[in-house]
mmCIF file of C-alpha atoms and ligand atoms in Angstrom:
data_model
loop_
_atom_site.group_PDB
_atom_site.id
_atom_site.type_symbol
_atom_site.label_atom_id
_atom_site.label_comp_id
_atom_site.label_asym_id
_atom_site.label_seq_id
_atom_site.Cartn_x
_atom_site.Cartn_y
_atom_site.Cartn_z
ATOM 1 C CA MET A 954 5.975 -69.116 -26.257
ATOM 2 C CA ARG A 955 3.969 -66.647 -24.194
ATOM 3 C CA ALA A 956 3.147 -67.907 -20.697
ATOM 4 C CA ILE A 957 0.757 -65.961 -18.494
ATOM 5 C CA VAL A 958 1.742 -66.347 -14.842
ATOM 6 C CA LEU A 959 -0.943 -65.699 -12.214
ATOM 7 C CA SER A 960 -0.970 -66.097 -8.463
ATOM 8 C CA ASP A 961 -3.089 -65.409 -5.406
ATOM 9 C CA ILE A 962 -6.408 -64.770 -7.137
ATOM 10 C CA HIS A 963 -8.135 -65.209 -3.770
ATOM 11 C CA GLY A 964 -11.696 -65.379 -5.043
ATOM 12 C CA ASN A 965 -11.616 -61.933 -6.664
ATOM 13 C CA LEU A 966 -13.639 -62.384 -9.854
ATOM 14 C CA GLU A 967 -13.549 -58.721 -10.911
ATOM 15 C CA ALA A 968 -9.748 -58.632 -10.761
ATOM 16 C CA LEU A 969 -9.372 -61.956 -12.592
ATOM 17 C CA ASN A 970 -11.735 -60.861 -15.368
ATOM 18 C CA ALA A 971 -9.842 -57.581 -15.838
ATOM 19 C CA VAL A 972 -6.568 -59.479 -16.113
ATOM 20 C CA LEU A 973 -7.914 -62.002 -18.618
ATOM 21 C CA ALA A 974 -9.279 -59.141 -20.725
ATOM 22 C CA ALA A 975 -5.827 -57.519 -20.718
ATOM 23 C CA VAL A 976 -3.516 -60.469 -21.438
ATOM 24 C CA GLY A 977 -4.084 -60.801 -25.183
ATOM 25 C CA GLU A 978 -2.935 -63.939 -27.012
ATOM 26 C CA PHE A 979 -1.079 -66.551 -24.997
ATOM 27 C CA ASP A 980 0.092 -70.148 -25.261
ATOM 28 C CA VAL A 981 -0.156 -71.332 -21.684
ATOM 29 C CA LEU A 982 -1.473 -70.082 -18.363
ATOM 30 C CA TRP A 983 0.278 -71.082 -15.143
ATOM 31 C CA ASN A 984 -1.448 -70.524 -11.810
ATOM 32 C CA LEU A 985 0.684 -70.467 -8.661
ATOM 33 C CA GLY A 986 -2.075 -71.056 -6.129
ATOM 34 C CA ASP A 987 -4.367 -69.484 -3.567
ATOM 35 C CA ILE A 988 -7.205 -69.397 -6.058
ATOM 36 C CA VAL A 989 -9.677 -68.944 -3.184
ATOM 37 C CA GLY A 990 -9.890 -67.478 0.311
ATOM 38 C CA TYR A 991 -10.606 -63.774 1.217
ATOM 39 C CA GLY A 992 -12.690 -62.895 -1.873
ATOM 40 C CA ALA A 993 -16.396 -63.541 -2.396
ATOM 41 C CA SER A 994 -16.419 -65.455 -5.707
ATOM 42 C CA PRO A 995 -14.688 -68.795 -5.091
ATOM 43 C CA ASN A 996 -16.833 -70.915 -7.425
ATOM 44 C CA GLU A 997 -16.602 -68.436 -10.286
ATOM 45 C CA VAL A 998 -12.814 -68.117 -10.153
ATOM 46 C CA VAL A 999 -12.294 -71.874 -9.761
ATOM 47 C CA ALA A 1000 -14.442 -72.422 -12.872
ATOM 48 C CA ILE A 1001 -12.321 -69.976 -14.895
ATOM 49 C CA VAL A 1002 -9.017 -71.397 -13.674
ATOM 50 C CA ARG A 1003 -10.127 -74.983 -14.344
ATOM 51 C CA GLU A 1004 -10.915 -74.013 -17.909
ATOM 52 C CA GLN A 1005 -7.947 -71.779 -18.690
ATOM 53 C CA ALA A 1006 -4.901 -72.923 -16.716
ATOM 54 C CA GLN A 1007 -2.604 -75.658 -17.998
ATOM 55 C CA MET A 1008 -0.762 -75.909 -14.679
ATOM 56 C CA ASN A 1009 -1.944 -75.273 -11.132
ATOM 57 C CA VAL A 1010 0.071 -75.330 -7.930
ATOM 58 C CA ARG A 1011 -1.858 -75.539 -4.660
ATOM 59 C CA GLY A 1012 -1.679 -72.694 -2.150
ATOM 60 C CA ASN A 1013 -2.059 -72.709 1.631
ATOM 61 C CA HIS A 1014 -5.549 -71.136 1.441
ATOM 62 C CA ASP A 1015 -6.591 -73.683 -1.186
ATOM 63 C CA ARG A 1016 -5.550 -76.466 1.179
ATOM 64 C CA VAL A 1017 -7.572 -75.057 4.070
ATOM 65 C CA CYS A 1018 -10.630 -74.130 1.989
ATOM 66 C CA CYS A 1019 -10.945 -77.619 0.482
ATOM 67 C CA GLY A 1020 -10.510 -79.305 3.862
ATOM 68 C CA LEU A 1021 -7.003 -80.718 3.366
ATOM 69 C CA ALA A 1022 -5.514 -78.610 6.157
ATOM 70 C CA SER A 1023 -6.736 -76.954 9.343
ATOM 71 C CA ALA A 1024 -7.347 -73.194 9.636
ATOM 72 C CA LEU A 1025 -5.770 -73.085 13.093
ATOM 73 C CA GLY A 1026 -2.608 -71.396 11.836
ATOM 74 C CA PHE A 1027 -4.608 -68.577 10.201
ATOM 75 C CA ASN A 1028 -5.388 -65.218 11.800
ATOM 76 C CA PRO A 1029 -9.090 -64.733 12.699
ATOM 77 C CA VAL A 1030 -9.954 -62.836 9.509
ATOM 78 C CA ALA A 1031 -8.311 -65.414 7.222
ATOM 79 C CA ARG A 1032 -9.943 -68.206 9.209
ATOM 80 C CA ALA A 1033 -13.415 -66.668 8.930
ATOM 81 C CA ALA A 1034 -12.920 -66.255 5.182
ATOM 82 C CA ALA A 1035 -11.673 -69.834 4.792
ATOM 83 C CA GLU A 1036 -14.667 -71.210 6.687
ATOM 84 C CA TRP A 1037 -17.064 -69.138 4.572
ATOM 85 C CA THR A 1038 -15.301 -70.267 1.390
ATOM 86 C CA ARG A 1039 -15.405 -73.953 2.328
ATOM 87 C CA GLN A 1040 -19.182 -73.775 2.782
ATOM 88 C CA GLU A 1041 -19.758 -71.630 -0.284
ATOM 89 C CA MET A 1042 -17.821 -73.833 -2.697
ATOM 90 C CA THR A 1043 -19.560 -76.669 -4.503
ATOM 91 C CA ALA A 1044 -18.451 -80.179 -3.569
ATOM 92 C CA GLU A 1045 -17.082 -80.596 -7.074
ATOM 93 C CA ASN A 1046 -14.906 -77.479 -6.819
ATOM 94 C CA ARG A 1047 -13.681 -78.499 -3.361
ATOM 95 C CA GLU A 1048 -12.720 -81.896 -4.712
ATOM 96 C CA TRP A 1049 -10.952 -80.395 -7.695
ATOM 97 C CA LEU A 1050 -9.052 -78.003 -5.447
ATOM 98 C CA ALA A 1051 -7.955 -80.945 -3.289
ATOM 99 C CA THR A 1052 -6.322 -82.544 -6.346
ATOM 100 C CA THR A 1053 -4.154 -79.539 -7.273
ATOM 101 C CA PRO A 1054 -0.547 -80.616 -6.738
ATOM 102 C CA LYS A 1055 2.028 -79.339 -4.301
ATOM 103 C CA GLY A 1056 4.856 -77.317 -5.862
ATOM 104 C CA PRO A 1057 7.388 -77.139 -7.273
ATOM 105 C CA LEU A 1058 6.176 -78.256 -10.704
ATOM 106 C CA THR A 1059 8.138 -78.316 -13.952
ATOM 107 C CA PRO A 1060 6.378 -77.328 -17.177
ATOM 108 C CA ASP A 1061 6.695 -79.886 -20.006
ATOM 109 C CA GLY A 1062 9.905 -79.476 -21.960
ATOM 110 C CA MET A 1063 11.180 -76.669 -19.703
ATOM 111 C CA PRO A 1064 13.490 -78.322 -17.156
ATOM 112 C CA ALA A 1065 15.053 -75.006 -16.104
ATOM 113 C CA VAL A 1066 11.688 -73.498 -15.098
ATOM 114 C CA SER A 1067 9.961 -74.215 -11.819
ATOM 115 C CA LEU A 1068 6.532 -73.221 -10.438
ATOM 116 C CA ALA A 1069 5.831 -72.951 -6.722
ATOM 117 C CA HIS A 1070 3.406 -71.230 -4.322
ATOM 118 C CA GLY A 1071 5.782 -70.325 -1.480
ATOM 119 C CA SER A 1072 9.409 -71.366 -1.605
ATOM 120 C CA PRO A 1073 10.241 -74.255 -3.968
ATOM 121 C CA LEU A 1074 11.898 -75.817 -0.898
ATOM 122 C CA ASN A 1075 8.868 -75.409 1.386
ATOM 123 C CA GLU A 1076 5.430 -74.567 0.007
ATOM 124 C CA ASP A 1077 4.433 -72.544 3.080
ATOM 125 C CA GLN A 1078 7.551 -70.374 3.327
ATOM 126 C CA TYR A 1079 7.344 -66.688 2.374
ATOM 127 C CA ILE A 1080 10.167 -65.301 0.250
ATOM 128 C CA ILE A 1081 10.334 -61.640 1.232
ATOM 129 C CA THR A 1082 14.013 -60.853 1.791
ATOM 130 C CA MET A 1083 17.328 -61.715 0.142
ATOM 131 C CA ARG A 1084 17.969 -64.088 3.036
ATOM 132 C CA ASP A 1085 14.751 -65.974 2.179
ATOM 133 C CA ALA A 1086 15.739 -66.006 -1.493
ATOM 134 C CA TRP A 1087 19.255 -67.347 -1.032
ATOM 135 C CA ALA A 1088 18.607 -71.094 -0.648
ATOM 136 C CA PRO A 1089 15.936 -71.310 -3.383
ATOM 137 C CA LEU A 1090 18.354 -69.588 -5.784
ATOM 138 C CA GLN A 1091 21.036 -72.227 -5.217
ATOM 139 C CA GLN A 1092 19.161 -75.014 -7.010
ATOM 140 C CA ASP A 1093 21.308 -76.416 -9.797
ATOM 141 C CA GLY A 1094 19.791 -76.425 -13.248
ATOM 142 C CA ILE A 1095 16.910 -74.077 -12.387
ATOM 143 C CA ALA A 1096 17.096 -70.713 -14.124
ATOM 144 C CA ILE A 1097 13.665 -69.303 -13.304
ATOM 145 C CA THR A 1098 11.435 -70.135 -10.360
ATOM 146 C CA PHE A 1099 8.026 -68.507 -10.347
ATOM 147 C CA ILE A 1100 6.621 -68.024 -6.840
ATOM 148 C CA GLY A 1101 3.602 -66.412 -5.199
ATOM 149 C CA HIS A 1102 2.359 -66.375 -1.576
ATOM 150 C CA THR A 1103 3.697 -62.950 -0.454
ATOM 151 C CA HIS A 1104 1.433 -60.912 -2.776
ATOM 152 C CA LEU A 1105 4.492 -58.726 -3.546
ATOM 153 C CA GLN A 1106 5.266 -58.336 -7.236
ATOM 154 C CA GLY A 1107 8.928 -58.548 -8.240
ATOM 155 C CA GLY A 1108 11.569 -60.972 -7.047
ATOM 156 C CA PHE A 1109 15.298 -61.597 -6.860
ATOM 157 C CA GLU A 1110 18.122 -62.340 -9.262
ATOM 158 C CA GLN A 1111 21.594 -63.754 -8.832
ATOM 159 C CA LYS A 1112 24.564 -64.010 -11.160
ATOM 160 C CA GLY A 1113 27.599 -65.377 -9.365
ATOM 161 C CA LEU A 1114 28.253 -63.063 -6.450
ATOM 162 C CA ASP A 1115 25.979 -60.391 -7.812
ATOM 163 C CA TRP A 1116 22.580 -60.191 -6.093
ATOM 164 C CA GLN A 1117 19.660 -57.913 -6.722
ATOM 165 C CA GLU A 1118 16.101 -57.410 -5.706
ATOM 166 C CA ILE A 1119 13.683 -56.911 -8.604
ATOM 167 C CA ARG A 1120 10.957 -54.293 -8.095
ATOM 168 C CA PRO A 1121 8.905 -53.118 -11.065
ATOM 169 C CA ARG A 1122 8.992 -49.365 -11.554
ATOM 170 C CA TYR A 1123 5.685 -48.112 -12.844
ATOM 171 C CA SER A 1124 5.011 -44.676 -14.209
ATOM 172 C CA THR A 1125 1.330 -44.527 -13.269
ATOM 173 C CA ARG A 1126 -0.791 -45.385 -10.246
ATOM 174 C CA ASN A 1127 -4.254 -45.852 -11.700
ATOM 175 C CA ASN A 1128 -3.914 -46.975 -15.297
ATOM 176 C CA ALA A 1129 -2.806 -50.233 -16.876
ATOM 177 C CA ASP A 1130 0.985 -50.310 -16.815
ATOM 178 C CA CYS A 1131 3.828 -52.648 -17.681
ATOM 179 C CA TRP A 1132 7.499 -52.966 -16.719
ATOM 180 C CA SER A 1133 9.750 -55.304 -18.672
ATOM 181 C CA LEU A 1134 12.685 -57.337 -17.336
ATOM 182 C CA ASP A 1135 15.280 -58.600 -19.859
ATOM 183 C CA LEU A 1136 16.498 -62.054 -18.893
ATOM 184 C CA THR A 1137 20.216 -62.722 -19.250
ATOM 185 C CA GLU A 1138 22.031 -66.026 -19.694
ATOM 186 C CA GLY A 1139 23.655 -67.391 -16.551
ATOM 187 C CA THR A 1140 21.423 -65.432 -14.157
ATOM 188 C CA ARG A 1141 19.016 -67.209 -11.817
ATOM 189 C CA TYR A 1142 15.667 -65.644 -11.091
ATOM 190 C CA LEU A 1143 12.955 -65.906 -8.484
ATOM 191 C CA ILE A 1144 9.952 -64.187 -10.022
ATOM 192 C CA ASN A 1145 6.767 -63.254 -8.203
ATOM 193 C CA PRO A 1146 3.980 -62.133 -10.564
ATOM 194 C CA GLY A 1147 2.218 -60.493 -7.601
ATOM 195 C CA SER A 1148 -1.367 -61.085 -6.544
ATOM 196 C CA ILE A 1149 -4.432 -60.850 -8.761
ATOM 197 C CA GLY A 1150 -7.001 -60.578 -6.003
ATOM 198 C CA GLN A 1151 -5.320 -58.976 -3.001
ATOM 199 C CA PRO A 1152 -2.059 -57.116 -3.785
ATOM 200 C CA ARG A 1153 0.009 -56.119 -0.731
ATOM 201 C CA ASP A 1154 2.639 -53.905 -2.332
ATOM 202 C CA ASN A 1155 0.712 -50.665 -1.836
ATOM 203 C CA ASP A 1156 -0.714 -50.781 -5.339
ATOM 204 C CA TRP A 1157 -4.386 -51.756 -5.565
ATOM 205 C CA ARG A 1158 -4.233 -52.859 -9.211
ATOM 206 C CA ALA A 1159 -4.312 -56.571 -10.123
ATOM 207 C CA ALA A 1160 -0.795 -57.909 -10.717
ATOM 208 C CA PHE A 1161 0.431 -60.611 -13.095
ATOM 209 C CA ALA A 1162 3.395 -61.472 -15.322
ATOM 210 C CA ILE A 1163 3.988 -62.654 -18.873
ATOM 211 C CA TYR A 1164 7.025 -64.805 -19.624
ATOM 212 C CA ASP A 1165 8.023 -64.630 -23.294
ATOM 213 C CA THR A 1166 10.508 -67.411 -24.022
ATOM 214 C CA GLU A 1167 11.497 -66.091 -27.471
ATOM 215 C CA ALA A 1168 11.953 -62.464 -26.467
ATOM 216 C CA CYS A 1169 13.615 -63.622 -23.193
ATOM 217 C CA THR A 1170 11.596 -61.162 -21.162
ATOM 218 C CA ILE A 1171 9.297 -61.163 -18.188
ATOM 219 C CA ASP A 1172 6.751 -58.376 -18.292
ATOM 220 C CA PHE A 1173 5.249 -57.320 -14.992
ATOM 221 C CA HIS A 1174 1.760 -55.917 -15.436
ATOM 222 C CA ARG A 1175 -0.751 -53.968 -13.360
ATOM 223 C CA VAL A 1176 -4.362 -53.520 -14.406
ATOM 224 C CA PRO A 1177 -7.157 -51.581 -12.727
ATOM 225 C CA TYR A 1178 -10.388 -53.480 -12.089
ATOM 226 C CA ASP A 1179 -13.887 -52.874 -10.733
ATOM 227 C CA LEU A 1180 -12.813 -52.498 -7.126
ATOM 228 C CA THR A 1181 -16.204 -51.272 -5.887
ATOM 229 C CA ALA A 1182 -17.964 -54.360 -7.239
ATOM 230 C CA ALA A 1183 -15.418 -56.705 -5.606
ATOM 231 C CA GLN A 1184 -15.745 -54.848 -2.286
ATOM 232 C CA GLY A 1185 -19.554 -54.881 -2.496
ATOM 233 C CA ARG A 1186 -19.581 -58.609 -3.034
ATOM 234 C CA ILE A 1187 -17.385 -59.161 0.049
ATOM 235 C CA LEU A 1188 -19.687 -57.012 2.208
ATOM 236 C CA MET A 1189 -22.871 -58.618 0.869
ATOM 237 C CA ALA A 1190 -21.454 -62.076 1.573
ATOM 238 C CA GLY A 1191 -20.976 -61.148 5.229
ATOM 239 C CA LEU A 1192 -17.206 -61.601 5.063
ATOM 240 C CA PRO A 1193 -15.072 -59.425 7.413
ATOM 241 C CA GLU A 1194 -15.177 -55.738 6.360
ATOM 242 C CA LYS A 1195 -11.406 -55.529 6.572
ATOM 243 C CA LEU A 1196 -11.171 -57.761 3.509
ATOM 244 C CA ALA A 1197 -13.049 -55.165 1.461
ATOM 245 C CA ALA A 1198 -11.183 -52.161 2.886
ATOM 246 C CA ARG A 1199 -7.676 -53.547 2.300
ATOM 247 C CA LEU A 1200 -8.264 -53.970 -1.440
ATOM 248 C CA ARG A 1201 -8.279 -50.187 -1.902
ATOM 249 C CA GLU A 1202 -5.042 -49.848 0.070
ATOM 250 C CA GLY A 1203 -3.282 -52.617 -1.816
ATOM 251 C CA ARG A 1204 -2.038 -54.164 1.388
HETATM 252 ZN ZN1 ZN B 2030 -2.172 -65.773 -0.945
#
């Protein structure tokens, strides 16, 4: 089975379209949350995700943008974007977003796989360091946990006392690129596919992952997209300029 794993689309239609054009054939699509917030196309990306994804985990921005949570914990830029997004979204999309479940979720027939937005132990927690990764990796019976939230592609692996950070090593900076991780029996993984709509690992290209259960691999992908169009849409919408500028920096 080929599972496409997406996270943190953040209303970036151009990036999502480029990714969907690049994924090829797949069996299921799993979305790890933060579909909206920051980017200027919330209704368009929600429509695509509703049609294509078999599983959706809610993100913190999704919760705020659909009115389930307050924006008080957000910085001023994120708050302004969340308020804009809440007004821009149709009532139907807001209601749908409010029904997306809290992680972790378990795909049908795959008890050793888990899907979460932040940590599987706390949906709002960022997993950035080995210290953050330690507790989530101790869950019995879970071999692979897919997470988002940090917008950093890669993750962590543990086999017994052996720990490692996983960082994809790409050979190019501007073209489509892929780095493959071979999964080994007895190793536990925390895998972050990276962010579609607002990467923060100093690489502007849209990030996603493909989990191939037969090949026992996770491929980390980067694809270029129409950055200028996405930036233009943010500026035309009257969203904070910083949200357009940071897309080029990938941070
Ligand atoms: Zn996010």
